[in-house]
Short mmCIF file of C-alpha atoms (C1' of nucleotides) in Angstrom, two decimals:
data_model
loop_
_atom_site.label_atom_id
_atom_site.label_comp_id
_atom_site.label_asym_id
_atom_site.label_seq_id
_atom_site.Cartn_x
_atom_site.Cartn_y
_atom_site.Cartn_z
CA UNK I 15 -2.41 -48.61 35.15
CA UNK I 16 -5.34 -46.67 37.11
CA UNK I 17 -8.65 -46.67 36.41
CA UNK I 18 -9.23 -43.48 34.30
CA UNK I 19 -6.08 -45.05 32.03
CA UNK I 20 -8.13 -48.33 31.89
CA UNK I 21 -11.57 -46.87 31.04
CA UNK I 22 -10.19 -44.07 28.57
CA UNK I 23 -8.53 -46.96 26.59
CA UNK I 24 -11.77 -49.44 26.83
CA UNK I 25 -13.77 -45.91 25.12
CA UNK I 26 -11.40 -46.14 22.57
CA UNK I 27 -9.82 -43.25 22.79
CA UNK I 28 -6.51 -43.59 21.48
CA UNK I 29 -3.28 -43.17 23.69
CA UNK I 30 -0.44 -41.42 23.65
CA UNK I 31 2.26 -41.01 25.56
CA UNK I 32 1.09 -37.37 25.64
CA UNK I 33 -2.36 -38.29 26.55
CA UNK I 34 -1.20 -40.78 29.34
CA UNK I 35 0.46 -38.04 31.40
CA UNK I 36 -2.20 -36.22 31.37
CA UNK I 37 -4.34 -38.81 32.59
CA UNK I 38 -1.77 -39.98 35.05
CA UNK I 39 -1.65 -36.16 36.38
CA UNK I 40 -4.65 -35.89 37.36
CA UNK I 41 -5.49 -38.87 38.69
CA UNK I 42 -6.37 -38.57 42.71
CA UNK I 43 -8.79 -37.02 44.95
CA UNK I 44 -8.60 -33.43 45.56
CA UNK I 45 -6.44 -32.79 42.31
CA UNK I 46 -7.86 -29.38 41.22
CA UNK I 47 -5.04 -27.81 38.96
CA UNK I 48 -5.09 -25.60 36.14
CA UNK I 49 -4.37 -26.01 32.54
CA UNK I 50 -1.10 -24.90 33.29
CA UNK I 51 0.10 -27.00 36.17
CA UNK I 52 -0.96 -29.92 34.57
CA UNK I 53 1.06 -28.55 31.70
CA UNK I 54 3.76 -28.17 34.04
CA UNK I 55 3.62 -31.63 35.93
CA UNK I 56 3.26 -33.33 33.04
CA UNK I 57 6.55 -31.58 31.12
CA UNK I 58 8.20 -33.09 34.22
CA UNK I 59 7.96 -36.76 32.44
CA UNK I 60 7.94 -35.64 28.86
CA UNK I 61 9.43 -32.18 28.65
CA UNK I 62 8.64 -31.69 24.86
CA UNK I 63 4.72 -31.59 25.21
CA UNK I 64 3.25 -28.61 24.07
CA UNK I 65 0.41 -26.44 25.84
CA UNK I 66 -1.70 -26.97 22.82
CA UNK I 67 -1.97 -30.95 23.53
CA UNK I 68 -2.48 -30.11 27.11
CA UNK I 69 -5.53 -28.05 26.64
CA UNK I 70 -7.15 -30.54 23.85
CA UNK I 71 -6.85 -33.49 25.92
CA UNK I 72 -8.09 -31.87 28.95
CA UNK I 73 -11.30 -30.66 26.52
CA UNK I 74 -11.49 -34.03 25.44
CA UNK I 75 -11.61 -35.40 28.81
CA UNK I 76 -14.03 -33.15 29.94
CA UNK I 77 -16.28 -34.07 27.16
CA UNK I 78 -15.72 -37.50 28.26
CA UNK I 79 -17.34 -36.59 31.51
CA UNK I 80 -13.92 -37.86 33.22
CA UNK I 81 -13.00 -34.69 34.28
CA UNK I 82 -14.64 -31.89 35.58
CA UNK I 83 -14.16 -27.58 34.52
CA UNK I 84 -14.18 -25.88 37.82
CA UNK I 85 -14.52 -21.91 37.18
CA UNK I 86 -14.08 -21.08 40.80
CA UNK I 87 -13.58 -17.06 39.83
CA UNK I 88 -11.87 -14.59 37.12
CA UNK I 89 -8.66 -16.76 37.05
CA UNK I 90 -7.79 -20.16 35.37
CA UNK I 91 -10.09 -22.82 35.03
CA UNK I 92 -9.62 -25.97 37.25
CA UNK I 93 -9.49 -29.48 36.43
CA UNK I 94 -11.63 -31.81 39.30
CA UNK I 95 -11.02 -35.66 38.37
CA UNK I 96 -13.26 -36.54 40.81
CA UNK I 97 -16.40 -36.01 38.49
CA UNK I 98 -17.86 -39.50 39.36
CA UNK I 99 -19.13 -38.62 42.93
CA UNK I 100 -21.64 -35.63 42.59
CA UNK I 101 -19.87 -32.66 44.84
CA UNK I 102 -19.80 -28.87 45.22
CA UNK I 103 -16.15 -26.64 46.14
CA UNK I 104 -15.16 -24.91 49.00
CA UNK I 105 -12.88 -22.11 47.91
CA UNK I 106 -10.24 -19.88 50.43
CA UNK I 107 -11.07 -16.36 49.14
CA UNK I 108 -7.41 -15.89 50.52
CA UNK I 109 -5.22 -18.18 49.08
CA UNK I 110 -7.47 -19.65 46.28
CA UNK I 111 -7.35 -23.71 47.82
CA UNK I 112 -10.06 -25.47 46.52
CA UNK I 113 -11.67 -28.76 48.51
CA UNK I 114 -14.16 -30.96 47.52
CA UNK I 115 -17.33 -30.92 49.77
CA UNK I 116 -20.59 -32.66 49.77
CA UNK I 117 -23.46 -30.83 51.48
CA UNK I 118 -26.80 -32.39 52.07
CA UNK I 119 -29.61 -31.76 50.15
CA UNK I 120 -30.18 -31.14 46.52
CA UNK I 121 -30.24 -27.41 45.39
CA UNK I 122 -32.41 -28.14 42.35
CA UNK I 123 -35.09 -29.06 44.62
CA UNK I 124 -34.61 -25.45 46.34
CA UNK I 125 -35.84 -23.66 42.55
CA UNK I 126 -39.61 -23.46 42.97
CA UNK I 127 -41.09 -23.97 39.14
CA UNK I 128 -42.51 -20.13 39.40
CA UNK I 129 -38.48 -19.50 39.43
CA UNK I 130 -37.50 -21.51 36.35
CA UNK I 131 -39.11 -19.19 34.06
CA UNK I 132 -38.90 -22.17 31.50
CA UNK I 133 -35.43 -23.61 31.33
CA UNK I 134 -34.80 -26.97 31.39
CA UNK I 135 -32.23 -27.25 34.02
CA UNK I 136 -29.69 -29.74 33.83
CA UNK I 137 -27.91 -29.06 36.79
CA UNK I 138 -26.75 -26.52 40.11
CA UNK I 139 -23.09 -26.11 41.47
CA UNK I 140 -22.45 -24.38 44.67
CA UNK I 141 -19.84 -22.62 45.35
CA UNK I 142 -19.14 -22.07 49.38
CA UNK I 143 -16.49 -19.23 49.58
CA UNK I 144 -14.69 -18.81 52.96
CA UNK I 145 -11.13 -18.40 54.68
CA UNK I 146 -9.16 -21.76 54.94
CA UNK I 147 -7.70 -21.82 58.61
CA UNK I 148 -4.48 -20.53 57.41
CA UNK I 149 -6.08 -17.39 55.77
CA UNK I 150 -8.32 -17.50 58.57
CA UNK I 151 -5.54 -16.45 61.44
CA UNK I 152 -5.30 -12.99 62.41
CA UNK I 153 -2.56 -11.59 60.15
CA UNK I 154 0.64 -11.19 62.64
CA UNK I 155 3.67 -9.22 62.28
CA UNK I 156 6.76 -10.36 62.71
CA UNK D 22 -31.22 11.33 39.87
CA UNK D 23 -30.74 7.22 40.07
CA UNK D 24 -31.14 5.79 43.89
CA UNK D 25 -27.51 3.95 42.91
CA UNK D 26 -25.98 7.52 41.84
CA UNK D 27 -27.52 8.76 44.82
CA UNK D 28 -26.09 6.34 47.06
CA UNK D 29 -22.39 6.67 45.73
CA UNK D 30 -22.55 10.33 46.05
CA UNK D 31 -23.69 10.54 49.95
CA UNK D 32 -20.75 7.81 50.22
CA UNK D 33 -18.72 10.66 48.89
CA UNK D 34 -17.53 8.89 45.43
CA UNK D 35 -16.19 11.66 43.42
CA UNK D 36 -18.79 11.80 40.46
CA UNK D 37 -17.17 12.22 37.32
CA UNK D 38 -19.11 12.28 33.86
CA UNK D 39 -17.60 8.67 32.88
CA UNK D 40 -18.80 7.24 36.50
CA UNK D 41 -21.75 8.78 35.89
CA UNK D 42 -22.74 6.95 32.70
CA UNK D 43 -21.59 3.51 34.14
CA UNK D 44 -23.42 3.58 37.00
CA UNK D 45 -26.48 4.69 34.92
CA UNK D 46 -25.66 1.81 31.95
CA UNK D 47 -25.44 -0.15 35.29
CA UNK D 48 -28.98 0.84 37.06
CA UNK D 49 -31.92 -1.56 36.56
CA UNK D 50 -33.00 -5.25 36.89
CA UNK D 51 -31.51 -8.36 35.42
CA UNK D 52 -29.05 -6.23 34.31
CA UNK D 53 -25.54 -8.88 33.29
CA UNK D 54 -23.66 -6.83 31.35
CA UNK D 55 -20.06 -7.92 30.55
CA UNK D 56 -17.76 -4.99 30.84
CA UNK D 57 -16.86 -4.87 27.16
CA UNK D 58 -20.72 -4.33 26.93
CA UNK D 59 -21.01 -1.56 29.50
CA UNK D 60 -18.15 0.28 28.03
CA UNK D 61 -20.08 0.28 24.66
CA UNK D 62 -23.26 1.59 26.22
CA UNK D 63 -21.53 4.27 28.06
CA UNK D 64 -19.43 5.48 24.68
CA UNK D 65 -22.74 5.76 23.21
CA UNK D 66 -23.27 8.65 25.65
CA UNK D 67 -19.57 9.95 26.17
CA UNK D 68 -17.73 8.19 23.44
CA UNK D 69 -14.13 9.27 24.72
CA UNK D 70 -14.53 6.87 27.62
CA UNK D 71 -11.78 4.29 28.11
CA UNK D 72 -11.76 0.82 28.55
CA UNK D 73 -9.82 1.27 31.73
CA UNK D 74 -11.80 3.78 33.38
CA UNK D 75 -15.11 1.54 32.83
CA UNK D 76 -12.40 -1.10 34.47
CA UNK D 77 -11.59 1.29 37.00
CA UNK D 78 -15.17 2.36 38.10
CA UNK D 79 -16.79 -1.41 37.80
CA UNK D 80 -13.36 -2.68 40.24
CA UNK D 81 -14.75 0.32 42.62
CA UNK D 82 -19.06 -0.14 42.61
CA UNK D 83 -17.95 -4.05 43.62
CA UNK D 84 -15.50 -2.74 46.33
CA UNK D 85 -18.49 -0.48 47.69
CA UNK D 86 -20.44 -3.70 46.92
CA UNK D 87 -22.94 -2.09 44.73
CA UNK D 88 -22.46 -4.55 41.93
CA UNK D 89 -21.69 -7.96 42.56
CA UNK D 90 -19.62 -9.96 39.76
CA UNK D 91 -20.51 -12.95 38.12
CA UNK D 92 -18.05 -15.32 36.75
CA UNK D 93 -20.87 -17.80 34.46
CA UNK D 94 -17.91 -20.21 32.71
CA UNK D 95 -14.34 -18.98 31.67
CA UNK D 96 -15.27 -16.27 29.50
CA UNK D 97 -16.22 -12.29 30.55
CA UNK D 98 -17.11 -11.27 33.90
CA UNK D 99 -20.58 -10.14 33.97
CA UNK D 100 -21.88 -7.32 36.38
CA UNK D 101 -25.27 -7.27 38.52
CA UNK D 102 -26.26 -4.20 39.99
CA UNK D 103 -29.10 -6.29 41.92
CA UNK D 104 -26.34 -6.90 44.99
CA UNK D 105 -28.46 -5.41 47.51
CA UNK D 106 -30.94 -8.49 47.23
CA UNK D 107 -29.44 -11.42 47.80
CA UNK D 108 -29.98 -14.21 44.79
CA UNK D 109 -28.70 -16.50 42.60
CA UNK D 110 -28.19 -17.20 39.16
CA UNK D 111 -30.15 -19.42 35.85
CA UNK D 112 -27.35 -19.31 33.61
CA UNK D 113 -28.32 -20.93 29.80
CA UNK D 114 -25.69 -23.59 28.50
CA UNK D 115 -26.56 -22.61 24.97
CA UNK D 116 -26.30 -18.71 24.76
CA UNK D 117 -25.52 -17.76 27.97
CA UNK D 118 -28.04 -15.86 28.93
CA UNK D 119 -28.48 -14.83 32.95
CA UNK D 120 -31.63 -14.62 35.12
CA UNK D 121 -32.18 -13.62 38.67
CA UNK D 122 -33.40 -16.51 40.64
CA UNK D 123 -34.58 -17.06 44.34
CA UNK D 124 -34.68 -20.41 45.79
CA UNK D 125 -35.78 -21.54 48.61
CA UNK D 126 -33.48 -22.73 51.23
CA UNK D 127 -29.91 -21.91 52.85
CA UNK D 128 -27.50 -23.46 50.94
CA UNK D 129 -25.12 -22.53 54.08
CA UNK D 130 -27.30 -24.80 55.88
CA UNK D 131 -26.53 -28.00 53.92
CA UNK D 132 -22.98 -27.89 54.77
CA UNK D 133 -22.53 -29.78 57.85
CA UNK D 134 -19.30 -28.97 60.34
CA UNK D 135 -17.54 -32.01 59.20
CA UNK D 136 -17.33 -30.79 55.68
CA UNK D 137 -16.14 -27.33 56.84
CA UNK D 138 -12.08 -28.45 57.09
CA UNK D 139 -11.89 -25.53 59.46
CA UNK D 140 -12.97 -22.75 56.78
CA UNK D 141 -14.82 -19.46 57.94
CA UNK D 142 -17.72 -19.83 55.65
CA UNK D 143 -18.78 -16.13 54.41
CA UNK D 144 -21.14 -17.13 51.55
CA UNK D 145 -22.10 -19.91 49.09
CA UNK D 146 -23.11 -18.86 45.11
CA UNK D 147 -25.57 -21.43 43.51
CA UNK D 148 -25.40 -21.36 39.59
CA UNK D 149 -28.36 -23.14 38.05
CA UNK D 150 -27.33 -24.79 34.24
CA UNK D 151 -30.21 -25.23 31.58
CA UNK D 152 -31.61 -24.28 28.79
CA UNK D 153 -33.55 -21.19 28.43
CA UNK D 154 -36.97 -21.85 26.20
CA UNK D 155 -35.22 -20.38 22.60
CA UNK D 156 -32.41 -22.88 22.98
CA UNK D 157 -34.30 -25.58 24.59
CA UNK D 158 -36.78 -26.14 21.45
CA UNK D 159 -35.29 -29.00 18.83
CA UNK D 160 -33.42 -26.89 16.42
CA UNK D 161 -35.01 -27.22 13.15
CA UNK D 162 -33.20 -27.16 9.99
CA UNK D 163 -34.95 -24.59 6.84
"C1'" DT Q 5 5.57 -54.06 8.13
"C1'" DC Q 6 2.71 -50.76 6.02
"C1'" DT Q 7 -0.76 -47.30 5.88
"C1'" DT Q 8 -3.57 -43.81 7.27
"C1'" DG Q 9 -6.16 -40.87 9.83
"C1'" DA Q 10 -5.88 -39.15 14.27
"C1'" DC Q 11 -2.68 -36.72 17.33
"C1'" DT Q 12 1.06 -33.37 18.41
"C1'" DT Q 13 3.63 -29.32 17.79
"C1'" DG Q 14 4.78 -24.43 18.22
"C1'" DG Q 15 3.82 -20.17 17.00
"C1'" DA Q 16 0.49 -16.75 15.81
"C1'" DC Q 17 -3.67 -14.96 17.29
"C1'" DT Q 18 -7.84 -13.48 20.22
"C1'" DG Q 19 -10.23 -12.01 24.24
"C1'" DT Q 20 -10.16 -10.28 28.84
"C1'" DG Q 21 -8.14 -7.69 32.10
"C1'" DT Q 22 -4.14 -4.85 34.39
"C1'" DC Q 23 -0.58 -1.35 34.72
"C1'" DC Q 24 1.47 3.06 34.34
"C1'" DA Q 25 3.02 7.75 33.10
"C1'" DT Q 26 0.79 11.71 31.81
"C1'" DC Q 27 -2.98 14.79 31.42
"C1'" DG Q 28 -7.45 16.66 33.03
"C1'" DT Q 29 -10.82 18.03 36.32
"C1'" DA Q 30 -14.17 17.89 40.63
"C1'" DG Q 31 -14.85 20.10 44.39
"C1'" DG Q 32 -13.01 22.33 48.54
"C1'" DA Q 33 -10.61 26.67 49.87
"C1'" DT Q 34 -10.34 31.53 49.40
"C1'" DA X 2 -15.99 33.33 40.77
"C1'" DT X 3 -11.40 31.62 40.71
"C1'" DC X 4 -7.58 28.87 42.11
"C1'" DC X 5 -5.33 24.53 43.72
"C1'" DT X 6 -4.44 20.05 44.08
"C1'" DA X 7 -5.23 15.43 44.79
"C1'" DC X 8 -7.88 12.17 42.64
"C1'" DG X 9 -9.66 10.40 38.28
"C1'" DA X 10 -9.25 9.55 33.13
"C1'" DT X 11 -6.61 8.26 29.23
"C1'" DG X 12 -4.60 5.01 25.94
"C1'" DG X 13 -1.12 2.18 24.84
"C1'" DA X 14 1.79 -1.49 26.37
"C1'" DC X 15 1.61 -5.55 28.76
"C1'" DA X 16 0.09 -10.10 30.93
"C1'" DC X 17 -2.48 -14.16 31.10
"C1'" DA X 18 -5.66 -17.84 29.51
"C1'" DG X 19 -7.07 -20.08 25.88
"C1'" DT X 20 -7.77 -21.18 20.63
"C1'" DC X 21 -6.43 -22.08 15.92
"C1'" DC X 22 -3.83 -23.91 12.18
"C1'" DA X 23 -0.57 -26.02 8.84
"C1'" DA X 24 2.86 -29.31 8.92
"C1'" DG X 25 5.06 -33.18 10.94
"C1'" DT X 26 4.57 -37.64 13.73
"C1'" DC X 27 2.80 -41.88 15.32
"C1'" DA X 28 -0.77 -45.57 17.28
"C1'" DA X 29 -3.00 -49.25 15.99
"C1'" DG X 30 -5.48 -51.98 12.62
"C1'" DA X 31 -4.75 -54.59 8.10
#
DNA sequence: TCTTGACTTGGACTGTGTCCATCGTAGGAT
DNA sequence: ATCCTACGATGGACACAGTCCAAGTCAAGA
């Protein structure tokens, strides 16, 4: 059993097989998939699951803090297991890949307190858009 | 005359009446409308105006790159006329609300080569979370 | 094993955005 | 000033992501 299986269970949150293949989904580094590929991946192993289960486990997860919503634009959100180590994305404006990346420095320091205008700020993502070195290439013809 | 409707004529966009009352619901400073919003501020003025024409003309002033869009969390699109300076955004976790910020720094500059996989980097977006001062104070109950 | 409340299901529903055939019109040509 | 025509507007159907709900199912404690 991994480690997200193990520490879901020991928060009590009750398991299913539903639930487990989920978990079991998304478990890895670099996993950023959307509702509906895990949907997908996971009717691989139990082809009755419905969408609805999908989306309330990966909500509950999320609240859990186990599992990270990545809005990287317009389209689907993305689901980021790897909320444990603090990170920012690095997203192909071509193709839409998504990598982790961890850039020194802390942005919240970069918000002088004249720019706050009195939130209390919980937090800063970064987004660093780009071409991936496929996109990248000079478009050939064949 | 606006400086924005200005600009988009001498770039020789055909000015129509409906363009015309976007770009004006459009003019001004923190300025995030969603375009459900700016289509019901512009049928205030023209009220025959369609939801795909405000579609239309919003798709074009961010091709021209007069408006940049916004994508907050999973829900609407919002659209900031302020493209021309760059900045970033204070988004509220309780109602959503979006303000202009400038911080200090280059986030660009924080992302050393090794965590670059190869990507041509064109631009990094920094979303600051928080709570603005109405939703930050304990809610009390009557 | 029994019980029960939490979980799952699937289909309807909502919100956001796109597409397309048809109609209308801005702006250059005369 | 008027005409032409290509570009823009229209609105309704469609697509996609996500939510909601009533009814059925099941995990896990007693």
């Amino acid at each position: 059993m991994s480690d997200l299986l193990r520490r879901l269970r020991g928060r009590g949150w009750r398991m299913t097989s539903q639930r487990r293949v989920v978990a079991e989904v998304l478990d890895g580094d670099h996993v950023h998939l959307t509702a509906d590929e895990v949907h997908a991946l996971a009717a691989e192993r139990l082809p009755e699951i419905s969408r609805a289960t999908v989306y309330n486990a990966l909500g509950e997860l999320v609240a859990l803090g186990e599992v990270a919503e990545v809005t990287t634009d317009g389209r689907a959100k993305r689901y980021d297991p790897n909320a444990h180590r603090s990170h920012q994305h690095l997203v192909c404006s071509g193709c839409g890949l998504v990598r982790d990346v961890h850039p020194s420095g802390d942005p919240l320091a970069d918000l002088p307190e004249s720019e706050r205008f009195g939130f209390t700020l919980s937090g800063a993502e970064v987004t660093y858009r780009g071409l991936c070195p496929s996109c990248g290439e000079p478009a050939r013809d064949a």
